[in-house]
PDB file of C-alpha atoms and ligand atoms in Angstrom:
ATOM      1  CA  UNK A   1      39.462  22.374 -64.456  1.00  0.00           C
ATOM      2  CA  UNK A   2      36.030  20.669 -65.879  1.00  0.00           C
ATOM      3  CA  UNK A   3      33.766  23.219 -66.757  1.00  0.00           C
ATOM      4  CA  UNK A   4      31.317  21.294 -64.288  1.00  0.00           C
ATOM      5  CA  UNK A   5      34.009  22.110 -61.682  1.00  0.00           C
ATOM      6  CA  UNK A   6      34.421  25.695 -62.869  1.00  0.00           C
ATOM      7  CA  UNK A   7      30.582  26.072 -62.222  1.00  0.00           C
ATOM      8  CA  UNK A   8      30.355  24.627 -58.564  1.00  0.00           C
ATOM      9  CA  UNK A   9      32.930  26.871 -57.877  1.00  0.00           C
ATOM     10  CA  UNK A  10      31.511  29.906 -59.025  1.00  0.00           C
ATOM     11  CA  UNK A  11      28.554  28.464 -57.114  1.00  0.00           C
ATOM     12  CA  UNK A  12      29.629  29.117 -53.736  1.00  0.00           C
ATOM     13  CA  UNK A  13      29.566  32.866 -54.093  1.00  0.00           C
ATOM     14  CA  UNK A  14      26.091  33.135 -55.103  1.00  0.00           C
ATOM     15  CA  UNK A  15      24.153  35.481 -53.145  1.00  0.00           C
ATOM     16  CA  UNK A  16      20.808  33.436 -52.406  1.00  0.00           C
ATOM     17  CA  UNK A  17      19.981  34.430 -49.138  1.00  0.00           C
ATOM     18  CA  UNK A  18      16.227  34.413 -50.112  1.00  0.00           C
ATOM     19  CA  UNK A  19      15.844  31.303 -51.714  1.00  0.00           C
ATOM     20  CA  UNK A  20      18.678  29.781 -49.996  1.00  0.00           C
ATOM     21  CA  UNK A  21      19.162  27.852 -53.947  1.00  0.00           C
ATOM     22  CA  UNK A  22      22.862  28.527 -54.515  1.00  0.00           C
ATOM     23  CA  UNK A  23      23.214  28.092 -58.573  1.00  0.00           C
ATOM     24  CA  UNK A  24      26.732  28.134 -60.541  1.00  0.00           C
ATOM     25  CA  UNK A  25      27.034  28.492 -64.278  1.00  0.00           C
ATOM     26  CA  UNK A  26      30.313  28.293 -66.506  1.00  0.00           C
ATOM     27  CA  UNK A  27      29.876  28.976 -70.563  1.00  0.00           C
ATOM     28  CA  UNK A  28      32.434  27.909 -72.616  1.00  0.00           C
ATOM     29  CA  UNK A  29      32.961  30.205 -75.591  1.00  0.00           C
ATOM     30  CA  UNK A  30      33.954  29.553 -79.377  1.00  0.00           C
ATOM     31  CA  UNK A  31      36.746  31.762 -78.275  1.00  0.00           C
ATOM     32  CA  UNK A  32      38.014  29.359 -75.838  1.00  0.00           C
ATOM     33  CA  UNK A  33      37.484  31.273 -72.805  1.00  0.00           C
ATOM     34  CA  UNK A  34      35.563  29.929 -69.788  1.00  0.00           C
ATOM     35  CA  UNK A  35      32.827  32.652 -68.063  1.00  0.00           C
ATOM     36  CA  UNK A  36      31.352  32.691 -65.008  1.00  0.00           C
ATOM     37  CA  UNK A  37      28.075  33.550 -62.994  1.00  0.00           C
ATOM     38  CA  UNK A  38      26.111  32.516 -60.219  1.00  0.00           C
ATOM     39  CA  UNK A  39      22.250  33.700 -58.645  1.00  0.00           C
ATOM     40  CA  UNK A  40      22.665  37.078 -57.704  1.00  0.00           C
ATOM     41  CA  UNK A  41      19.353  37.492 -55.352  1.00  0.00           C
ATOM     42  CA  UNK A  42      17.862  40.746 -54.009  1.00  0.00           C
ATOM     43  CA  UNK A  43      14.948  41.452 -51.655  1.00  0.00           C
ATOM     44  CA  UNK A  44      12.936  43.046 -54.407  1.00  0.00           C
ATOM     45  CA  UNK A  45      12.677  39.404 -55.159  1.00  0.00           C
ATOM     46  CA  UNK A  46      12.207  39.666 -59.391  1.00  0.00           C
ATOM     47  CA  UNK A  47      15.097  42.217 -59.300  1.00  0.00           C
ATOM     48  CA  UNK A  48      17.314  38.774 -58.581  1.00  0.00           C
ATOM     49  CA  UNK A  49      18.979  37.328 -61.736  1.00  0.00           C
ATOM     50  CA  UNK A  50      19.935  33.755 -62.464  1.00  0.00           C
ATOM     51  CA  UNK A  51      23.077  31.818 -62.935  1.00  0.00           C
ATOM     52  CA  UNK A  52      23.216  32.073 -66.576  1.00  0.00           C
ATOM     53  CA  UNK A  53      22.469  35.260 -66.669  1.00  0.00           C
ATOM     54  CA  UNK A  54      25.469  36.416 -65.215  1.00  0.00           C
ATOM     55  CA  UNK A  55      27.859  34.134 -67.220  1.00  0.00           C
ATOM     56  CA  UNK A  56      26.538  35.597 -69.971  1.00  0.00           C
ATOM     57  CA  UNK A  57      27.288  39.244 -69.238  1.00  0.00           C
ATOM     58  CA  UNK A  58      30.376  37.966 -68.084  1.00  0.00           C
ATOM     59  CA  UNK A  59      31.069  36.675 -71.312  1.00  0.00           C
ATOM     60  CA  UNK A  60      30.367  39.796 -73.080  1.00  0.00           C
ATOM     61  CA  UNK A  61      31.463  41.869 -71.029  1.00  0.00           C
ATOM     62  CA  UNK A  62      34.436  39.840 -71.712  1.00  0.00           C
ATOM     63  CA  UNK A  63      34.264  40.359 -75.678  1.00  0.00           C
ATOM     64  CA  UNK A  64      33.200  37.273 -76.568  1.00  0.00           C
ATOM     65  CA  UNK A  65      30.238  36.525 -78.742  1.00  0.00           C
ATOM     66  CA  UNK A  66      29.413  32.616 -79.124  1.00  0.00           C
ATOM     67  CA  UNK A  67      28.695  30.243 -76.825  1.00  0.00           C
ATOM     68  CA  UNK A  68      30.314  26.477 -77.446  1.00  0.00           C
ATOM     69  CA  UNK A  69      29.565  24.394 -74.034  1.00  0.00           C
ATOM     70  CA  UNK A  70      27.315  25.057 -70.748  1.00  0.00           C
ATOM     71  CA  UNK A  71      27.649  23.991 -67.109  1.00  0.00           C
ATOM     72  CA  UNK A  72      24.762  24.908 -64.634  1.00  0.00           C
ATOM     73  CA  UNK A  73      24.868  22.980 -61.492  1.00  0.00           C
ATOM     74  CA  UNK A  74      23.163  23.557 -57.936  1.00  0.00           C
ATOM     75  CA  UNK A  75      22.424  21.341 -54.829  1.00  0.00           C
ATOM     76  CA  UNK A  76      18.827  19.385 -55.846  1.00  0.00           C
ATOM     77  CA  UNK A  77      17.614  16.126 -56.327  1.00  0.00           C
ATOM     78  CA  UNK A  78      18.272  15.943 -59.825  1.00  0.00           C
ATOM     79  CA  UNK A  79      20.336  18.527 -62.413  1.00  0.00           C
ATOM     80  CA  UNK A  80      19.130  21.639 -62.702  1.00  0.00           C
ATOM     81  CA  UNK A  81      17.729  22.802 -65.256  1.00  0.00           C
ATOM     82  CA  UNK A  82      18.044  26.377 -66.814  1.00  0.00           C
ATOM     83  CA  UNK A  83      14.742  28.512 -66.281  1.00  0.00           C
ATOM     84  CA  UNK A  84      12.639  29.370 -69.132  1.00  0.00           C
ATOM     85  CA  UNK A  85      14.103  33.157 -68.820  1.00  0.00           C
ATOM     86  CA  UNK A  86      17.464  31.364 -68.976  1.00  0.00           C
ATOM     87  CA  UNK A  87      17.044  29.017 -71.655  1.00  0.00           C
ATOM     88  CA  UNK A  88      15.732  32.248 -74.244  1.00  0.00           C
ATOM     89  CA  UNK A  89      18.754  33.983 -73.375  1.00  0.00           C
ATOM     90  CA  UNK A  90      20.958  30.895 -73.920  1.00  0.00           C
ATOM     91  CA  UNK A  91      19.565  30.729 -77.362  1.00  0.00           C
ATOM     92  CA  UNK A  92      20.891  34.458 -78.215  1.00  0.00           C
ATOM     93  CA  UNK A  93      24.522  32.933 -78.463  1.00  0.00           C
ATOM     94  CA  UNK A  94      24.179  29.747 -78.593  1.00  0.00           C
ATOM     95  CA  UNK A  95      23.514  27.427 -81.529  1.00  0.00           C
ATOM     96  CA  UNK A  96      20.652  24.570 -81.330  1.00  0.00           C
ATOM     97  CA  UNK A  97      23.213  22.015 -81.058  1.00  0.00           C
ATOM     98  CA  UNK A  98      25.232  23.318 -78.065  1.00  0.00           C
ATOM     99  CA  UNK A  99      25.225  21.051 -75.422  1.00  0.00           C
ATOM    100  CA  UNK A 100      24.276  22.031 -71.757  1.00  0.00           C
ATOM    101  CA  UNK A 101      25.174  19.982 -69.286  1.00  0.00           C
ATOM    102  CA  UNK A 102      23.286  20.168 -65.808  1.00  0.00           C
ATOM    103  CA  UNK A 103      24.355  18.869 -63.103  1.00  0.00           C
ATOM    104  CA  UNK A 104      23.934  17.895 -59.004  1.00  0.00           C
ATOM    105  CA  UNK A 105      26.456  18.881 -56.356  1.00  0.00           C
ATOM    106  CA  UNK A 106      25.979  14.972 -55.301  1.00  0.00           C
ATOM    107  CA  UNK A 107      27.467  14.528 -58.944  1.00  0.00           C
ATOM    108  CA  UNK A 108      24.841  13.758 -61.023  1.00  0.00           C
ATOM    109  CA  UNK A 109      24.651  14.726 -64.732  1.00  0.00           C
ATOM    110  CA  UNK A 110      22.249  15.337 -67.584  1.00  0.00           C
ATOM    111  CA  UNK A 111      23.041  17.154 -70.955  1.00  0.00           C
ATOM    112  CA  UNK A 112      20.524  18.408 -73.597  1.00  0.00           C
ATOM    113  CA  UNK A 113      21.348  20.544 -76.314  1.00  0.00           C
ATOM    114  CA  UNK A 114      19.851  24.303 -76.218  1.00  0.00           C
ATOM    115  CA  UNK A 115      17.202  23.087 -79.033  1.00  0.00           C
ATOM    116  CA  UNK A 116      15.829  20.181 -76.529  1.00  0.00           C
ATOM    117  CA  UNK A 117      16.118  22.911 -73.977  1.00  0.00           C
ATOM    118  CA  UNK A 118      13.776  25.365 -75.642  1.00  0.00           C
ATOM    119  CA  UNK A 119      11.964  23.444 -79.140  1.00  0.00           C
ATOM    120  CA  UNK A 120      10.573  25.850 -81.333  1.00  0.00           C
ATOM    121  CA  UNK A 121      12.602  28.676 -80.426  1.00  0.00           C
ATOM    122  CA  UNK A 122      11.704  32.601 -81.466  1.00  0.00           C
ATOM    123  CA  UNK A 123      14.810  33.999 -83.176  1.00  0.00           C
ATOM    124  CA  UNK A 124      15.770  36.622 -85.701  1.00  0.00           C
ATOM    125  CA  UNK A 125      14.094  34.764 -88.731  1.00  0.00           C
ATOM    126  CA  UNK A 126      10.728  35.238 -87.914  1.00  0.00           C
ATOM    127  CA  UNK A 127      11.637  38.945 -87.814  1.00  0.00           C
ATOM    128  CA  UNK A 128      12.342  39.453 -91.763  1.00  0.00           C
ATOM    129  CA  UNK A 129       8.953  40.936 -92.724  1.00  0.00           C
ATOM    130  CA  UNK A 130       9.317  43.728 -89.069  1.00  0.00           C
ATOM    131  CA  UNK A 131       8.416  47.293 -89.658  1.00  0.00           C
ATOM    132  CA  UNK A 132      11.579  48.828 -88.984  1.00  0.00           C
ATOM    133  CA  UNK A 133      11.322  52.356 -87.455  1.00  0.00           C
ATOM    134  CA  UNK A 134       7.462  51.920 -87.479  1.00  0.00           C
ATOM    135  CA  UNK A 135       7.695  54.056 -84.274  1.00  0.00           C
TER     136      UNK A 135
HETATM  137  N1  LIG B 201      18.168  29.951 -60.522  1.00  0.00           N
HETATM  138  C1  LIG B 201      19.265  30.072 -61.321  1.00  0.00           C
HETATM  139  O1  LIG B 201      20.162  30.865 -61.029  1.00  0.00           O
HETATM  140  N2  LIG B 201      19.344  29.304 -62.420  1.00  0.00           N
HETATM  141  C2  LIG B 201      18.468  28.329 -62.740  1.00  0.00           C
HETATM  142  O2  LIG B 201      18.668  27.648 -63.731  1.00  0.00           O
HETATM  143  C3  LIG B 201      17.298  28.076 -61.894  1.00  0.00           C
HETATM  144  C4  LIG B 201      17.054  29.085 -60.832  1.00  0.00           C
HETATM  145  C5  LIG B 201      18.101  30.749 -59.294  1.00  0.00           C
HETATM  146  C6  LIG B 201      17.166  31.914 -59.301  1.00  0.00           C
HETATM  147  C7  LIG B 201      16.909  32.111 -57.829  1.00  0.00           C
HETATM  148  O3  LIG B 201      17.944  32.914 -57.286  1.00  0.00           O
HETATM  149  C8  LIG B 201      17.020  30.720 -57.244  1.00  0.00           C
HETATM  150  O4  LIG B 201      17.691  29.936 -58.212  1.00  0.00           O
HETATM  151  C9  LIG B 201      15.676  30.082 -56.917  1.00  0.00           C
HETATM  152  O5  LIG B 201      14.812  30.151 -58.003  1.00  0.00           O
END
C-alpha cells in the first residue's frame, strides 16, 4: 500500500465532528516503518490535534526517531497542506530535504520538501550560546 493510500485510510477514522475536515497522515520512517494519525477534534476546540500530530506520536511511541517520507491528504479543492503548528513539528524529525506529499481525496497531488514547507526554520543551532539551567 502507497503511503498516499495508507493516509486516506487512516483518514476515515478521524474524529472531526466540529470541523467536519476529516485529515489522514502516514510518515514513513528511516526505519522503514509506516505511522499513522488522523484529526483528533474535541469540543474545547484548541484541545483538538492535527493529522500529523498524531503520526508523529505514533511514530515514537513506536521507537522510531527519523522521518524519511510524508503523506497528508483530506477532501479539499486542492492538497492540503500541513498547518504551521504541523509543519514546526515536522521539522523535529525530519530533514530539510524530506519530501511531503499532499494530496486530494479526488486524487490530486503536490509534494514540497519540509524546507519549502517551513524556509528559515528555528532549530537546535541557534540554541548554542542558551543559558543552560539559567532557571
Ligand atoms: N488539520 C489537520 O489535521 N492537518 C492539517 O494539515 C490541516 C488541519 C485539521 C485540524 C482540524 O481538526 C481540522 O483539520 C480543521 O482545521
Amino acid at each position: 500500500m502507497s503511503l498516499i493510500d495508507a493516509a486516506a485510510a487512516v483518514r476515515l477514522n478521524a474524529h472531526a465532528p466540529y470541523s467536519g475536515f476529516k485529515v489522514g497522515a502516514a510518515i514513513l520512517s528511516q526505519e522503514g516503518r509506516v505511522h499513522l494519525g488522523c484529526n483528533v477534534e474535541n469540543v474545547a476546540y484548541p484541545q483538538g490535534t492535527c493529522a500529523e500530530a498524531g503520526a508523529i506520536a505514533a511514530m515514537i511511541a513506536a521507537g522510531d526517531r527519523r522521518i524519511a517520507a510524508v503523506a497528508v491528504i483530506a477532501d479539499c479543492p486542492a492538497p492540503v497542506p500541513p498547518c504551521g503548528g504541523c509543519r514546526q513539528k515536522l521539522s523535529e524529525f525530519a530533514a530539510p530535504e524530506v519530501v511531503v506529499t499532499m494530496a486530494t481525496t479526488a486524487g490530486a497531488l503536490l509534494s514540497m520538501t519540509v524546507a519549502e514547507l517551513l524556509p528559515g526554520a528555528f532549530d537546535a543551532g541557534f540554541m548554542v550560546h542558551a543559558e543552560k539551567g539559567a532557571l
